[in-house]
Coordinates of N, CA and C in Angstrom, one line a residue:
M182 N -124.2 -128.8 59.8 CA -123.7 -127.7 59.0 C -125.0 -126.9 58.4
Q183 N -125.0 -125.6 58.5 CA -126.1 -124.7 58.2 C -125.9 -124.3 56.6
P184 N -127.0 -124.0 56.1 CA -126.9 -123.5 54.6 C -126.3 -122.1 54.5
Q185 N -125.5 -121.9 53.5 CA -124.9 -120.6 53.3 C -126.0 -119.6 52.9
I186 N -125.9 -118.4 53.5 CA -126.7 -117.3 53.2 C -126.0 -116.1 52.7
L187 N -126.4 -115.6 51.5 CA -125.6 -114.5 51.0 C -126.5 -113.2 50.9
L188 N -126.2 -112.1 51.6 CA -126.9 -110.9 51.5 C -126.2 -110.0 50.5
L189 N -126.8 -109.6 49.5 CA -126.3 -108.6 48.5 C -127.0 -107.3 48.5
K190 N -126.3 -106.2 48.3 CA -126.9 -105.0 48.2 C -127.9 -105.0 46.9
E191 N -128.8 -104.1 46.8 CA -129.8 -104.0 45.6 C -128.8 -103.7 44.5
G192 N -129.0 -104.3 43.4 CA -128.3 -103.9 42.2 C -127.0 -104.8 42.0
T193 N -126.7 -105.6 43.0 CA -125.4 -106.5 42.8 C -125.9 -107.9 42.4
E194 N -125.0 -108.6 41.8 CA -125.3 -109.9 41.5 C -124.2 -110.8 41.9
N195 N -124.4 -112.0 42.0 CA -123.4 -113.0 42.5 C -123.1 -113.8 41.2
A196 N -121.9 -113.9 40.9 CA -121.4 -114.5 39.8 C -120.1 -115.3 40.1
Q197 N -119.9 -116.4 39.5 CA -118.8 -117.1 39.8 C -118.1 -117.8 38.4
G198 N -117.0 -118.4 38.4 CA -116.5 -119.1 37.3 C -116.1 -118.3 36.2
K199 N -116.2 -118.9 35.0 CA -115.6 -118.4 33.8 C -116.3 -117.0 33.4
Q200 N -117.6 -116.9 33.7 CA -118.3 -115.7 33.4 C -117.8 -114.6 34.2
Q201 N -117.5 -114.9 35.5 CA -117.0 -113.8 36.4 C -115.5 -113.3 35.9
V202 N -114.8 -114.2 35.4 CA -113.5 -113.8 35.1 C -113.4 -113.1 33.8
I203 N -114.3 -113.5 33.0 CA -114.5 -112.6 31.8 C -115.1 -111.2 32.0
S204 N -116.0 -111.2 32.8 CA -116.5 -109.8 33.4 C -115.3 -109.0 33.9
N205 N -114.5 -109.6 34.7 CA -113.4 -108.9 35.3 C -112.3 -108.4 34.2
I206 N -112.2 -109.2 33.3 CA -111.2 -108.8 32.1 C -111.8 -107.6 31.4
N207 N -113.2 -107.7 31.1 CA -113.9 -106.5 30.4 C -113.7 -105.3 31.1
A208 N -113.9 -105.4 32.5 CA -113.8 -104.2 33.3 C -112.5 -103.6 33.3
C209 N -111.5 -104.4 33.3 CA -110.0 -103.8 33.2 C -109.8 -103.3 31.9
C210 N -110.4 -103.9 30.8 CA -110.1 -103.4 29.5 C -110.7 -102.0 29.3
A211 N -111.9 -101.8 30.0 CA -112.4 -100.5 29.9 C -111.6 -99.4 30.4
I212 N -110.8 -99.8 31.7 CA -110.1 -98.9 32.2 C -108.8 -98.6 31.4
V213 N -108.3 -99.6 30.8 CA -107.1 -99.4 29.9 C -107.5 -98.6 28.7
D214 N -108.7 -98.8 28.1 CA -109.1 -98.0 26.9 C -109.3 -96.5 27.3
A215 N -109.6 -96.2 28.5 CA -109.7 -94.9 29.0 C -108.5 -94.0 29.0
I216 N -107.3 -94.8 29.3 CA -106.1 -94.0 29.4 C -105.1 -94.4 28.3
R217 N -105.4 -95.2 27.4 CA -104.5 -95.7 26.3 C -104.2 -94.5 25.4
T218 N -105.0 -93.6 25.1 CA -104.7 -92.5 24.2 C -103.8 -91.4 24.9
T219 N -103.5 -91.5 26.1 CA -102.7 -90.6 26.8 C -101.1 -91.0 26.7
L220 N -100.8 -92.2 26.2 CA -99.4 -92.7 26.1 C -98.7 -92.0 25.0
G221 N -97.5 -91.7 25.2 CA -96.5 -91.2 24.3 C -96.5 -89.9 24.0
P222 N -95.5 -89.3 23.3 CA -95.4 -88.0 23.0 C -96.5 -87.3 22.1
R223 N -97.2 -88.0 21.6 CA -98.4 -87.6 20.9 C -99.8 -87.9 21.6
G224 N -99.7 -88.3 22.9 CA -100.7 -88.6 23.8 C -101.6 -87.4 24.0
M225 N -102.9 -87.8 24.0 CA -103.9 -86.6 24.1 C -104.3 -86.5 25.6
D226 N -104.6 -85.2 25.9 CA -105.0 -84.7 27.3 C -106.5 -85.3 27.5
K227 N -106.9 -85.5 28.7 CA -108.1 -85.9 29.2 C -108.8 -84.8 30.0
L228 N -110.1 -84.5 29.8 CA -110.7 -83.6 30.7 C -111.6 -84.4 31.6
I229 N -111.3 -84.2 33.0 CA -112.1 -84.9 33.9 C -112.8 -84.1 34.8
V230 N -114.1 -84.2 35.0 CA -114.8 -83.4 35.9 C -115.4 -84.4 37.0
D231 N -115.1 -84.0 38.3 CA -115.4 -84.9 39.3 C -116.9 -84.6 39.8
A232 N -117.3 -85.2 40.8 CA -118.7 -85.1 41.4 C -119.0 -83.8 41.9
R233 N -118.0 -83.1 42.3 CA -118.1 -81.7 42.9 C -118.0 -80.6 41.9
G234 N -117.7 -81.0 40.6 CA -117.6 -80.0 39.5 C -116.1 -79.6 39.3
K235 N -115.2 -80.2 40.0 CA -113.8 -79.7 39.8 C -113.2 -80.2 38.6
T236 N -112.6 -79.4 37.7 CA -112.1 -79.9 36.5 C -110.6 -80.2 36.4
T237 N -110.2 -81.2 35.8 CA -108.8 -81.5 35.7 C -108.6 -81.9 34.2
I238 N -107.4 -81.2 33.7 CA -106.9 -81.6 32.3 C -105.6 -82.2 32.5
S239 N -105.4 -83.4 32.1 CA -104.1 -84.1 32.2 C -103.9 -85.2 31.2
N240 N -102.6 -85.5 31.0 CA -102.3 -86.7 30.2 C -101.4 -87.6 31.0
D241 N -101.3 -87.4 32.2 CA -100.5 -88.2 33.1 C -101.3 -89.4 33.6
G242 N -100.8 -90.6 33.3 CA -101.7 -91.8 33.6 C -101.9 -91.9 35.1
A243 N -100.9 -91.6 36.0 CA -101.2 -91.7 37.5 C -102.2 -90.7 37.9
T244 N -102.3 -89.5 37.5 CA -103.3 -88.4 37.8 C -104.7 -89.0 37.4
I245 N -104.7 -89.5 36.1 CA -106.1 -89.9 35.6 C -106.6 -91.0 36.4
M246 N -105.6 -92.0 36.7 CA -106.1 -93.2 37.5 C -106.6 -92.8 38.9
K247 N -106.0 -91.7 39.5 CA -106.3 -91.3 40.8 C -107.7 -90.7 40.7
L248 N -108.1 -90.0 39.6 CA -109.3 -89.2 39.5 C -110.5 -90.0 39.1
L249 N -110.1 -91.2 38.5 CA -111.2 -92.1 38.0 C -111.9 -92.8 39.3
D250 N -113.2 -92.8 39.3 CA -113.9 -93.4 40.4 C -114.3 -94.8 40.1
V251 N -113.4 -95.6 40.2 CA -113.6 -97.0 40.0 C -114.1 -97.8 41.0
V252 N -115.3 -98.6 40.8 CA -115.9 -99.3 41.9 C -115.8 -100.9 41.6
H253 N -115.5 -101.2 40.4 CA -115.3 -102.7 40.1 C -114.1 -103.1 40.7
P254 N -114.0 -104.3 41.5 CA -113.0 -104.7 42.2 C -111.8 -105.1 41.5
A255 N -112.0 -105.8 40.2 CA -110.8 -106.1 39.5 C -110.2 -105.0 38.8
A256 N -111.0 -103.9 38.4 CA -110.4 -102.7 37.8 C -109.8 -101.9 38.8
K257 N -110.2 -102.0 40.1 CA -109.4 -101.2 41.1 C -108.0 -101.7 41.2
T258 N -107.8 -103.1 40.8 CA -106.5 -103.7 40.8 C -105.6 -102.8 39.9
L259 N -106.0 -102.4 38.8 CA -105.3 -101.6 37.8 C -104.9 -100.3 38.5
V260 N -105.9 -99.7 39.1 CA -105.4 -98.5 39.9 C -104.4 -98.7 40.9
D261 N -104.5 -99.8 41.5 CA -103.5 -100.1 42.6 C -102.0 -100.3 41.9
I262 N -102.1 -100.9 40.7 CA -100.8 -101.1 39.9 C -100.2 -99.8 39.6
A263 N -101.0 -98.9 39.1 CA -100.6 -97.5 38.7 C -100.1 -96.8 40.0
K264 N -100.7 -96.9 41.0 CA -100.3 -96.2 42.3 C -98.9 -96.8 42.7
S265 N -98.8 -98.1 42.7 CA -97.5 -98.7 43.1 C -96.3 -98.3 42.1
Q266 N -96.7 -98.3 40.8 CA -95.6 -97.9 39.9 C -95.1 -96.5 40.1
D267 N -96.1 -95.6 40.4 CA -95.8 -94.2 40.7 C -95.1 -94.1 42.0
A268 N -95.4 -94.8 42.9 CA -94.7 -94.7 44.2 C -93.4 -95.3 44.3
E269 N -93.1 -96.3 43.6 CA -91.8 -97.0 43.4 C -90.9 -96.4 42.5
V270 N -91.3 -96.2 41.3 CA -90.5 -95.7 40.1 C -90.7 -94.1 39.8
G271 N -92.0 -93.7 39.9 CA -92.3 -92.2 39.7 C -92.7 -91.9 38.3
D272 N -92.6 -93.1 37.4 CA -93.0 -92.9 36.0 C -93.4 -94.3 35.5
G273 N -94.0 -94.3 34.3 CA -94.4 -95.5 33.7 C -95.8 -96.0 34.1
T274 N -96.6 -95.2 34.7 CA -97.9 -95.6 35.2 C -98.8 -96.0 34.1
T275 N -98.8 -95.2 32.9 CA -99.6 -95.5 31.8 C -99.3 -96.8 31.2
S276 N -97.9 -96.9 31.0 CA -97.4 -98.2 30.4 C -97.7 -99.4 31.1
V277 N -97.6 -99.3 32.4 CA -97.8 -100.6 33.2 C -99.4 -100.9 33.1
V278 N -100.2 -99.9 33.1 CA -101.7 -100.2 33.1 C -102.0 -100.9 31.7
I279 N -101.5 -100.2 30.7 CA -101.7 -100.7 29.2 C -101.1 -102.2 29.2
L280 N -100.0 -102.5 29.7 CA -99.4 -103.7 29.6 C -100.2 -104.8 30.3
A281 N -100.7 -104.5 31.5 CA -101.4 -105.3 32.2 C -102.8 -105.7 31.5
G282 N -103.3 -104.6 31.0 CA -104.6 -104.7 30.2 C -104.5 -105.7 28.9
E283 N -103.3 -105.4 28.3 CA -103.0 -106.2 27.2 C -102.8 -107.7 27.4
F284 N -102.1 -108.0 28.5 CA -102.0 -109.3 29.1 C -103.4 -110.0 29.2
L285 N -104.3 -109.3 29.9 CA -105.6 -109.7 30.3 C -106.5 -110.0 29.0
K286 N -106.2 -109.0 27.9 CA -107.0 -109.2 26.8 C -106.5 -110.4 25.9
Q287 N -105.2 -110.7 26.0 CA -104.7 -111.8 25.2 C -105.0 -113.1 25.9
C288 N -105.4 -113.1 27.1 CA -105.7 -114.4 27.8 C -107.3 -114.6 27.7
K289 N -108.1 -113.6 27.4 CA -109.5 -113.7 27.4 C -109.9 -114.9 26.5
P290 N -109.5 -115.1 25.3 CA -110.0 -116.2 24.5 C -109.7 -117.5 25.1
F291 N -108.6 -117.6 25.8 CA -108.2 -118.9 26.4 C -109.2 -119.3 27.6
V292 N -109.7 -118.1 28.3 CA -110.6 -118.3 29.4 C -112.0 -118.7 28.8
E293 N -112.3 -118.1 27.7 CA -113.5 -118.3 27.1 C -113.6 -119.9 26.6
E294 N -112.4 -120.4 26.1 CA -112.3 -121.7 25.7 C -112.4 -122.8 26.8
G295 N -112.2 -122.2 28.0 CA -112.2 -123.2 29.2 C -110.8 -123.6 29.7
V296 N -109.8 -122.9 29.2 CA -108.4 -123.3 29.7 C -108.4 -122.8 31.2
H297 N -107.9 -123.7 32.0 CA -107.7 -123.4 33.4 C -106.8 -122.2 33.8
P298 N -107.3 -121.4 34.6 CA -106.3 -120.3 35.0 C -104.8 -120.7 35.3
R299 N -104.7 -121.7 36.0 CA -103.4 -122.2 36.4 C -102.6 -122.5 35.3
V300 N -103.1 -123.0 34.2 CA -102.4 -123.3 32.9 C -101.9 -121.9 32.3
I301 N -102.8 -121.0 32.3 CA -102.6 -119.5 31.8 C -101.4 -119.0 32.5
I302 N -101.4 -119.0 33.9 CA -100.5 -118.6 34.8 C -99.1 -119.2 34.5
R303 N -99.1 -120.5 34.4 CA -97.9 -121.3 34.0 C -97.2 -120.8 32.7
A304 N -98.1 -120.5 31.8 CA -97.7 -119.9 30.5 C -97.0 -118.6 30.6
F305 N -97.6 -117.8 31.4 CA -97.0 -116.4 31.7 C -95.7 -116.5 32.4
R306 N -95.5 -117.5 33.4 CA -94.4 -117.6 34.0 C -93.2 -118.1 33.1
K307 N -93.6 -119.0 32.2 CA -92.6 -119.6 31.3 C -92.3 -118.4 30.3
A308 N -93.2 -117.6 29.9 CA -92.9 -116.5 28.9 C -92.0 -115.5 29.7
T309 N -92.2 -115.3 30.9 CA -91.4 -114.4 31.7 C -89.9 -114.8 31.7
K310 N -89.8 -116.1 32.0 CA -88.5 -116.7 32.1 C -87.8 -116.6 30.7
L311 N -88.4 -116.9 29.7 CA -87.9 -116.7 28.3 C -87.4 -115.4 27.9
A312 N -88.4 -114.4 28.4 CA -88.0 -113.0 28.2 C -86.8 -112.5 28.9
L313 N -86.8 -112.9 30.2 CA -85.5 -112.5 31.1 C -84.3 -113.1 30.4
D314 N -84.2 -114.5 30.0 CA -83.2 -115.0 29.4 C -82.8 -114.3 28.2
R315 N -83.7 -113.8 27.4 CA -83.4 -113.2 26.1 C -82.8 -111.8 26.4
L316 N -83.3 -111.0 27.4 CA -82.7 -109.7 27.9 C -81.4 -110.0 28.4
N317 N -81.1 -111.0 29.2 CA -79.6 -111.3 29.7 C -78.7 -111.5 28.4
E318 N -79.3 -112.1 27.5 CA -78.5 -112.4 26.2 C -78.1 -111.2 25.5
L319 N -79.1 -110.3 25.5 CA -78.9 -109.0 24.7 C -78.0 -107.9 25.5
A320 N -78.1 -108.1 26.8 CA -77.5 -107.1 27.6 C -76.0 -106.7 27.2
V321 N -75.7 -105.5 27.4 CA -74.5 -104.9 27.0 C -73.6 -104.8 28.3
K322 N -72.5 -105.4 28.2 CA -71.6 -105.3 29.4 C -70.8 -103.9 29.4
I323 N -70.9 -103.1 30.5 CA -70.2 -101.8 30.6 C -68.7 -102.0 31.2
D324 N -67.9 -101.4 30.4 CA -66.5 -101.5 30.9 C -66.2 -100.1 31.6
K325 N -66.1 -100.0 32.9 CA -66.0 -98.7 33.5 C -64.5 -98.2 33.3
N326 N -63.6 -99.1 33.1 CA -62.2 -98.8 32.9 C -61.9 -97.9 31.7
N327 N -62.7 -98.1 30.6 CA -62.6 -97.4 29.4 C -63.4 -96.1 29.5
K328 N -62.8 -95.0 29.9 CA -63.6 -93.8 30.3 C -64.3 -93.2 29.1
D329 N -63.6 -93.2 27.9 CA -64.3 -92.6 26.7 C -65.6 -93.3 26.4
E330 N -65.5 -94.8 26.2 CA -66.5 -95.6 25.9 C -67.7 -95.4 26.9
Y331 N -67.3 -95.4 28.2 CA -68.4 -95.3 29.3 C -69.1 -93.9 29.2
R332 N -68.3 -92.9 28.9 CA -68.8 -91.7 28.8 C -69.9 -91.5 27.7
S333 N -69.4 -92.0 26.5 CA -70.2 -92.1 25.3 C -71.5 -92.8 25.6
L334 N -71.4 -94.0 26.2 CA -72.7 -94.8 26.5 C -73.6 -93.9 27.5
L335 N -73.0 -93.3 28.5 CA -73.9 -92.5 29.3 C -74.5 -91.3 28.6
E336 N -73.9 -90.7 27.7 CA -74.4 -89.7 26.9 C -75.6 -90.2 26.0
K337 N -75.4 -91.5 25.4 CA -76.6 -91.9 24.5 C -77.8 -92.2 25.4
C338 N -77.5 -92.8 26.6 CA -78.6 -93.1 27.5 C -79.3 -91.9 27.9
A339 N -78.6 -90.8 28.2 CA -79.1 -89.5 28.6 C -80.0 -88.9 27.5
A340 N -79.4 -89.0 26.2 CA -80.0 -88.4 25.0 C -81.3 -89.1 24.8
T341 N -81.4 -90.4 25.0 CA -82.5 -91.2 24.6 C -83.7 -90.9 25.6
S342 N -83.3 -90.7 26.9 CA -84.4 -90.3 27.8 C -84.9 -88.9 27.6
M343 N -84.3 -88.1 26.9 CA -84.7 -86.8 26.6 C -85.5 -86.6 25.3
S344 N -85.6 -87.7 24.6 CA -86.2 -87.7 23.2 C -87.7 -87.1 23.2
S345 N -88.4 -87.4 24.3 CA -89.8 -87.0 24.3 C -90.0 -85.8 25.1
K346 N -89.0 -85.3 25.7 CA -89.2 -84.1 26.5 C -89.2 -82.7 25.7
L347 N -89.5 -81.6 26.3 CA -89.5 -80.5 25.8 C -88.1 -79.9 25.2
I348 N -87.1 -80.5 25.8 CA -85.7 -80.1 25.4 C -85.1 -81.0 24.3
H349 N -86.0 -81.8 23.7 CA -85.4 -82.8 22.7 C -84.6 -82.2 21.7
Q350 N -84.9 -80.9 21.2 CA -84.0 -80.4 20.2 C -82.6 -80.1 20.7
Q351 N -82.4 -79.8 22.0 CA -81.0 -79.5 22.5 C -80.6 -80.8 23.3
K352 N -80.9 -82.0 23.0 CA -80.6 -83.1 23.9 C -79.2 -83.5 23.9
D353 N -78.3 -83.1 22.8 CA -77.0 -83.4 22.7 C -76.2 -82.5 23.9
Y354 N -76.7 -81.2 23.8 CA -76.1 -80.2 24.9 C -76.5 -80.6 26.3
F355 N -77.8 -81.0 26.5 CA -78.1 -81.4 27.8 C -77.7 -82.8 28.2
S356 N -77.5 -83.7 27.3 CA -77.0 -85.1 27.8 C -75.6 -84.9 28.2
K357 N -74.8 -84.0 27.6 CA -73.4 -83.8 28.0 C -73.3 -83.2 29.3
M358 N -74.3 -82.3 29.6 CA -74.4 -81.6 30.9 C -74.7 -82.6 32.0
V359 N -75.6 -83.4 31.8 CA -76.1 -84.4 32.8 C -74.9 -85.3 33.0
V360 N -74.2 -85.9 32.0 CA -73.2 -86.8 32.2 C -72.0 -86.1 32.9
D361 N -71.8 -84.9 32.7 CA -70.8 -84.1 33.5 C -71.1 -84.0 35.0
A362 N -72.3 -83.8 35.2 CA -72.8 -83.8 36.6 C -72.8 -85.2 37.4
V363 N -73.1 -86.2 36.5 CA -73.0 -87.6 37.1 C -71.5 -88.1 37.4
M364 N -70.7 -87.6 36.5 CA -69.2 -88.0 36.6 C -68.6 -87.3 37.6
M365 N -69.2 -86.1 38.2 CA -68.6 -85.4 39.3 C -68.9 -85.9 40.6
L366 N -69.8 -86.9 40.7 CA -70.3 -87.6 41.9 C -69.2 -88.4 42.5
D367 N -69.0 -88.2 43.8 CA -67.9 -89.1 44.5 C -68.6 -90.5 44.8
E368 N -68.0 -91.5 44.2 CA -68.6 -92.9 44.3 C -68.5 -93.3 45.7
S369 N -67.5 -92.9 46.5 CA -67.2 -93.3 47.7 C -68.3 -92.9 48.8
T370 N -68.9 -91.7 48.5 CA -70.0 -91.1 49.4 C -71.4 -91.5 48.9
L371 N -71.6 -92.0 47.8 CA -72.9 -92.4 47.3 C -73.0 -93.8 47.1
P372 N -74.0 -94.5 47.5 CA -74.2 -96.0 47.2 C -74.9 -96.1 45.8
L373 N -74.1 -95.9 44.7 CA -74.7 -95.8 43.4 C -75.1 -97.2 42.8
N374 N -74.6 -98.3 43.5 CA -75.0 -99.5 43.0 C -76.3 -99.9 43.5

């Protein structure tokens, strides 16, 4: 068996164990702090100037994450999370990155105390199960046979989703319009389930 030889570029370091995990968490927290202030209706815009001098002003988490030149491997994972969320859902990129960052920030003290990562992962899995059980407990069953109640529920959902948009002052009018359009869809031609 030959000895292991590592070749590292100048300026890189080889780190392992607890110190590397803490370094990864710190890098991810830096990314989260960069986009945290863009969240919500009172979120601030970011001015980003790239290496070629191109200027972009945005408060969209996906846009900001794409424009950030992230080189740290663990922090790149957050960028990948944002891209996946944008590709699959089209919204919620900032929320997903902030949530992931908060999970990492909350487990940092446990890593510093020497708790094994498998124990932390097991705790997250148990917390996920408890959260899903609670959500199922709180879930509201929809009776599609009662048309008035069904329509009222759809209007409330539509109005809630318009609360932070430019049209929030006329959300009652637009929520009725959206529900009218949805109710006109032919369920036999669309796989709405």
